[in-house]
Amino acid sequence: MDTFSTLPRPPLNYWLMKSEPDECSIDDLARAPHATVPWIGVRNYQARNFMRDAMRVGDGVLFYHSSCPQPGIAGLAEVASTAYPDASQFDPASPYHDPKSAQDAPRWLNVDVRFLRKTRLLSLPEMRAEPVLAGMRVLQAGNRLSITPVTAAEWQCLLALLEP
DNA sequence: GCCAACGTTGGC
DNA sequence: GCCAACGTTGGC
């Protein structure tokens, strides 16, 4: 019997995180140093709060390709850090520059995301065909939130669909 | 290019 | 604090 199995342990969470493949594709993530990228550029308070308040190291991440010819889930990743100030908000040369954010009170945060593996491209129509996934935010019309929570049931269903 | 959805801005 | 106008996202 595993002695450690009785120790209290915070449950992991699951997330879907959108990335435009022109900006950072699943292949870009795989090739990044340590196969890890800082998830910079989030400028939405709800998405920021997910990173700040709910993400833990080791949380599962569905890497989603958005605004591209074949939108859908392209790979699996994991949360590799807790949230810390997003440096790009203070860089005037960055498209993510926020002149209203102060150095001593950073408005925007990011976590690091680490590559786990590429999957086949799981398309939106395929996801819509699964009743278990019907409630996913990414399937709702007009959804713009770039980070959304995924339930354990949705996660299990998606992993099964992604089996090679 | 269209358009639905939704966050942000700014006048009052 | 309200709310109309505007801008952005993002699938189709």
Short mmCIF file of C-alpha atoms (C1' of nucleotides) in Angstrom, two decimals:
data_model
loop_
_atom_site.label_atom_id
_atom_site.label_comp_id
_atom_site.label_asym_id
_atom_site.label_seq_id
_atom_site.Cartn_x
_atom_site.Cartn_y
_atom_site.Cartn_z
CA MET A 1 0.00 0.00 0.00
CA ASP A 2 1.19 3.46 -0.89
CA THR A 3 1.80 5.43 2.30
CA PHE A 4 1.65 8.73 0.46
CA SER A 5 -1.75 8.20 -1.08
CA THR A 6 -3.43 9.26 2.14
CA LEU A 7 -1.63 12.60 2.34
CA PRO A 8 -3.77 15.61 1.48
CA ARG A 9 -2.84 17.01 -1.87
CA PRO A 10 -4.49 19.86 -3.76
CA PRO A 11 -6.27 18.57 -6.83
CA LEU A 12 -4.86 19.62 -10.17
CA ASN A 13 -6.88 21.74 -12.53
CA TYR A 14 -7.23 21.60 -16.28
CA TRP A 15 -7.17 24.45 -18.77
CA LEU A 16 -7.60 25.24 -22.40
CA MET A 17 -5.18 27.91 -23.58
CA LYS A 18 -5.48 29.57 -26.97
CA SER A 19 -2.50 30.49 -29.06
CA GLU A 20 -2.35 31.76 -32.60
CA PRO A 21 0.00 29.38 -34.39
CA ASP A 22 1.48 32.34 -36.31
CA GLU A 23 2.53 33.64 -32.90
CA CYS A 24 3.36 30.42 -31.05
CA SER A 25 2.36 27.02 -32.42
CA ILE A 26 2.63 23.67 -30.67
CA ASP A 27 5.82 23.10 -32.70
CA ASP A 28 7.21 26.43 -31.50
CA LEU A 29 6.49 25.36 -27.93
CA ALA A 30 8.23 22.01 -28.49
CA ARG A 31 11.30 23.78 -29.88
CA ALA A 32 11.50 26.47 -27.19
CA PRO A 33 14.31 26.34 -24.63
CA HIS A 34 13.33 23.74 -22.02
CA ALA A 35 10.21 23.29 -24.19
CA THR A 36 8.76 26.09 -22.11
CA VAL A 37 7.39 29.54 -22.96
CA PRO A 38 6.16 32.41 -20.81
CA TRP A 39 2.47 32.85 -21.57
CA ILE A 40 2.75 36.60 -22.06
CA GLY A 41 0.26 38.97 -23.61
CA VAL A 42 -2.90 38.09 -21.70
CA ARG A 43 -4.76 41.39 -21.36
CA ASN A 44 -8.06 40.23 -20.03
CA TYR A 45 -8.81 40.31 -16.32
CA GLN A 46 -10.73 37.06 -16.20
CA ALA A 47 -7.93 35.16 -17.92
CA ARG A 48 -5.35 36.86 -15.74
CA ASN A 49 -7.25 35.88 -12.61
CA PHE A 50 -7.29 32.23 -13.67
CA MET A 51 -3.50 32.35 -13.87
CA ARG A 52 -3.11 34.30 -10.65
CA ASP A 53 -5.66 32.54 -8.47
CA ALA A 54 -6.29 29.07 -9.76
CA MET A 55 -3.31 27.72 -11.71
CA ARG A 56 -0.89 25.36 -10.04
CA VAL A 57 2.35 23.91 -11.30
CA GLY A 58 1.46 20.64 -12.98
CA ASP A 59 -2.03 21.63 -14.11
CA GLY A 60 -2.99 20.09 -17.44
CA VAL A 61 -3.16 22.35 -20.50
CA LEU A 62 -4.89 21.77 -23.81
CA PHE A 63 -2.89 23.74 -26.34
CA TYR A 64 -5.40 25.26 -28.76
CA HIS A 65 -4.65 26.81 -32.14
CA SER A 66 -6.90 29.82 -32.79
CA SER A 67 -7.42 32.30 -35.63
CA CYS A 68 -5.96 29.96 -38.21
CA PRO A 69 -7.08 27.69 -41.07
CA GLN A 70 -7.51 24.69 -38.75
CA PRO A 71 -8.58 25.80 -35.30
CA GLY A 72 -8.60 23.13 -32.62
CA ILE A 73 -6.58 21.31 -30.00
CA ALA A 74 -3.06 20.64 -31.23
CA GLY A 75 -1.24 19.29 -28.20
CA LEU A 76 -0.89 18.79 -24.48
CA ALA A 77 1.15 20.92 -22.11
CA GLU A 78 1.37 21.70 -18.43
CA VAL A 79 1.59 24.72 -16.20
CA ALA A 80 5.26 25.08 -15.27
CA SER A 81 5.24 28.07 -12.92
CA THR A 82 2.98 30.13 -10.75
CA ALA A 83 2.01 33.59 -12.03
CA TYR A 84 4.56 36.40 -12.11
CA PRO A 85 4.59 39.89 -13.68
CA ASP A 86 4.45 39.90 -17.48
CA ALA A 87 7.54 41.83 -18.58
CA SER A 88 6.02 42.82 -21.93
CA GLN A 89 3.59 45.24 -20.27
CA PHE A 90 6.56 47.54 -19.46
CA ASP A 91 8.20 47.30 -22.89
CA PRO A 92 7.20 50.26 -25.09
CA ALA A 93 8.33 48.31 -28.14
CA SER A 94 6.05 45.38 -27.39
CA PRO A 95 2.57 45.06 -28.91
CA TYR A 96 1.52 44.09 -25.38
CA HIS A 97 2.84 47.30 -23.85
CA ASP A 98 0.44 48.78 -21.28
CA PRO A 99 1.34 52.39 -20.46
CA LYS A 100 -1.19 52.35 -17.63
CA SER A 101 0.56 49.57 -15.73
CA ALA A 102 3.03 50.65 -13.04
CA GLN A 103 6.29 48.86 -12.25
CA ASP A 104 5.44 48.70 -8.55
CA ALA A 105 1.91 47.45 -9.23
CA PRO A 106 2.01 45.24 -12.31
CA ARG A 107 -1.39 44.82 -13.82
CA TRP A 108 -0.63 41.76 -15.97
CA LEU A 109 0.82 38.39 -15.08
CA ASN A 110 1.86 35.27 -16.89
CA VAL A 111 2.65 31.67 -16.06
CA ASP A 112 5.14 29.44 -17.87
CA VAL A 113 3.76 26.62 -20.01
CA ARG A 114 5.75 23.47 -20.78
CA PHE A 115 5.31 21.20 -23.78
CA LEU A 116 4.18 17.64 -23.13
CA ARG A 117 3.25 16.25 -26.51
CA LYS A 118 1.75 16.98 -29.86
CA THR A 119 -1.61 15.46 -30.70
CA ARG A 120 -3.58 15.12 -33.87
CA LEU A 121 -5.61 18.24 -34.60
CA LEU A 122 -8.91 17.88 -32.78
CA SER A 123 -11.35 20.12 -34.61
CA LEU A 124 -14.29 22.08 -33.25
CA PRO A 125 -16.89 20.04 -35.19
CA GLU A 126 -15.45 16.89 -33.68
CA MET A 127 -15.63 18.37 -30.21
CA ARG A 128 -19.20 19.53 -30.80
CA ALA A 129 -20.19 15.98 -31.63
CA GLU A 130 -19.39 14.92 -28.06
CA PRO A 131 -22.23 15.54 -25.59
CA VAL A 132 -19.76 15.54 -22.68
CA LEU A 133 -18.02 18.56 -24.20
CA ALA A 134 -21.13 20.60 -24.95
CA GLY A 135 -20.49 23.00 -22.07
CA MET A 136 -16.95 23.92 -23.03
CA ARG A 137 -16.44 27.66 -23.34
CA VAL A 138 -14.43 27.29 -26.50
CA LEU A 139 -17.46 25.80 -28.25
CA GLN A 140 -19.79 28.67 -27.41
CA ALA A 141 -20.46 31.21 -30.15
CA GLY A 142 -18.54 34.42 -29.75
CA ASN A 143 -16.29 33.08 -27.03
CA ARG A 144 -13.17 35.20 -26.81
CA LEU A 145 -11.66 34.17 -23.51
CA SER A 146 -8.14 32.92 -24.21
CA ILE A 147 -7.83 30.82 -21.04
CA THR A 148 -10.76 28.68 -19.94
CA PRO A 149 -11.14 26.03 -17.24
CA VAL A 150 -11.74 22.45 -18.34
CA THR A 151 -13.54 19.96 -16.11
CA ALA A 152 -12.11 16.56 -15.23
CA ALA A 153 -14.88 14.90 -17.26
CA GLU A 154 -14.09 17.05 -20.29
CA TRP A 155 -10.39 16.35 -19.88
CA GLN A 156 -10.93 12.59 -19.77
CA CYS A 157 -13.18 12.74 -22.81
CA LEU A 158 -10.66 14.81 -24.76
CA LEU A 159 -7.77 12.51 -23.88
CA ALA A 160 -9.80 9.56 -25.13
CA LEU A 161 -10.53 11.40 -28.39
CA LEU A 162 -6.85 12.23 -28.75
CA GLU A 163 -5.66 8.65 -28.30
CA PRO A 164 -3.55 7.77 -31.32
"C1'" DG B 1 -15.72 39.69 -45.41
"C1'" DC B 2 -19.45 38.79 -42.14
"C1'" DC B 3 -21.14 38.89 -37.78
"C1'" DA B 4 -21.94 37.32 -32.86
"C1'" DA B 5 -20.36 38.16 -28.43
"C1'" DC B 6 -18.37 40.66 -25.07
"C1'" DG B 7 -14.95 43.82 -22.77
"C1'" DT B 8 -13.69 48.64 -22.45
"C1'" DT B 9 -14.27 53.51 -22.77
"C1'" DG B 10 -16.15 57.78 -21.82
"C1'" DG B 11 -19.96 61.16 -21.60
"C1'" DC B 12 -23.42 62.33 -18.59
"C1'" DG C 1 -23.29 54.34 -11.84
"C1'" DC C 2 -25.56 53.93 -16.33
"C1'" DC C 3 -25.28 52.76 -20.92
"C1'" DA C 4 -24.33 53.64 -25.82
"C1'" DA C 5 -20.57 53.43 -28.87
"C1'" DC C 6 -16.66 51.29 -30.15
"C1'" DG C 7 -12.99 47.81 -30.65
"C1'" DT C 8 -11.47 43.09 -30.63
"C1'" DT C 9 -11.74 38.16 -31.05
"C1'" DG C 10 -12.32 34.42 -33.82
"C1'" DG C 11 -15.17 30.93 -36.28
"C1'" DC C 12 -17.26 30.48 -40.52
#
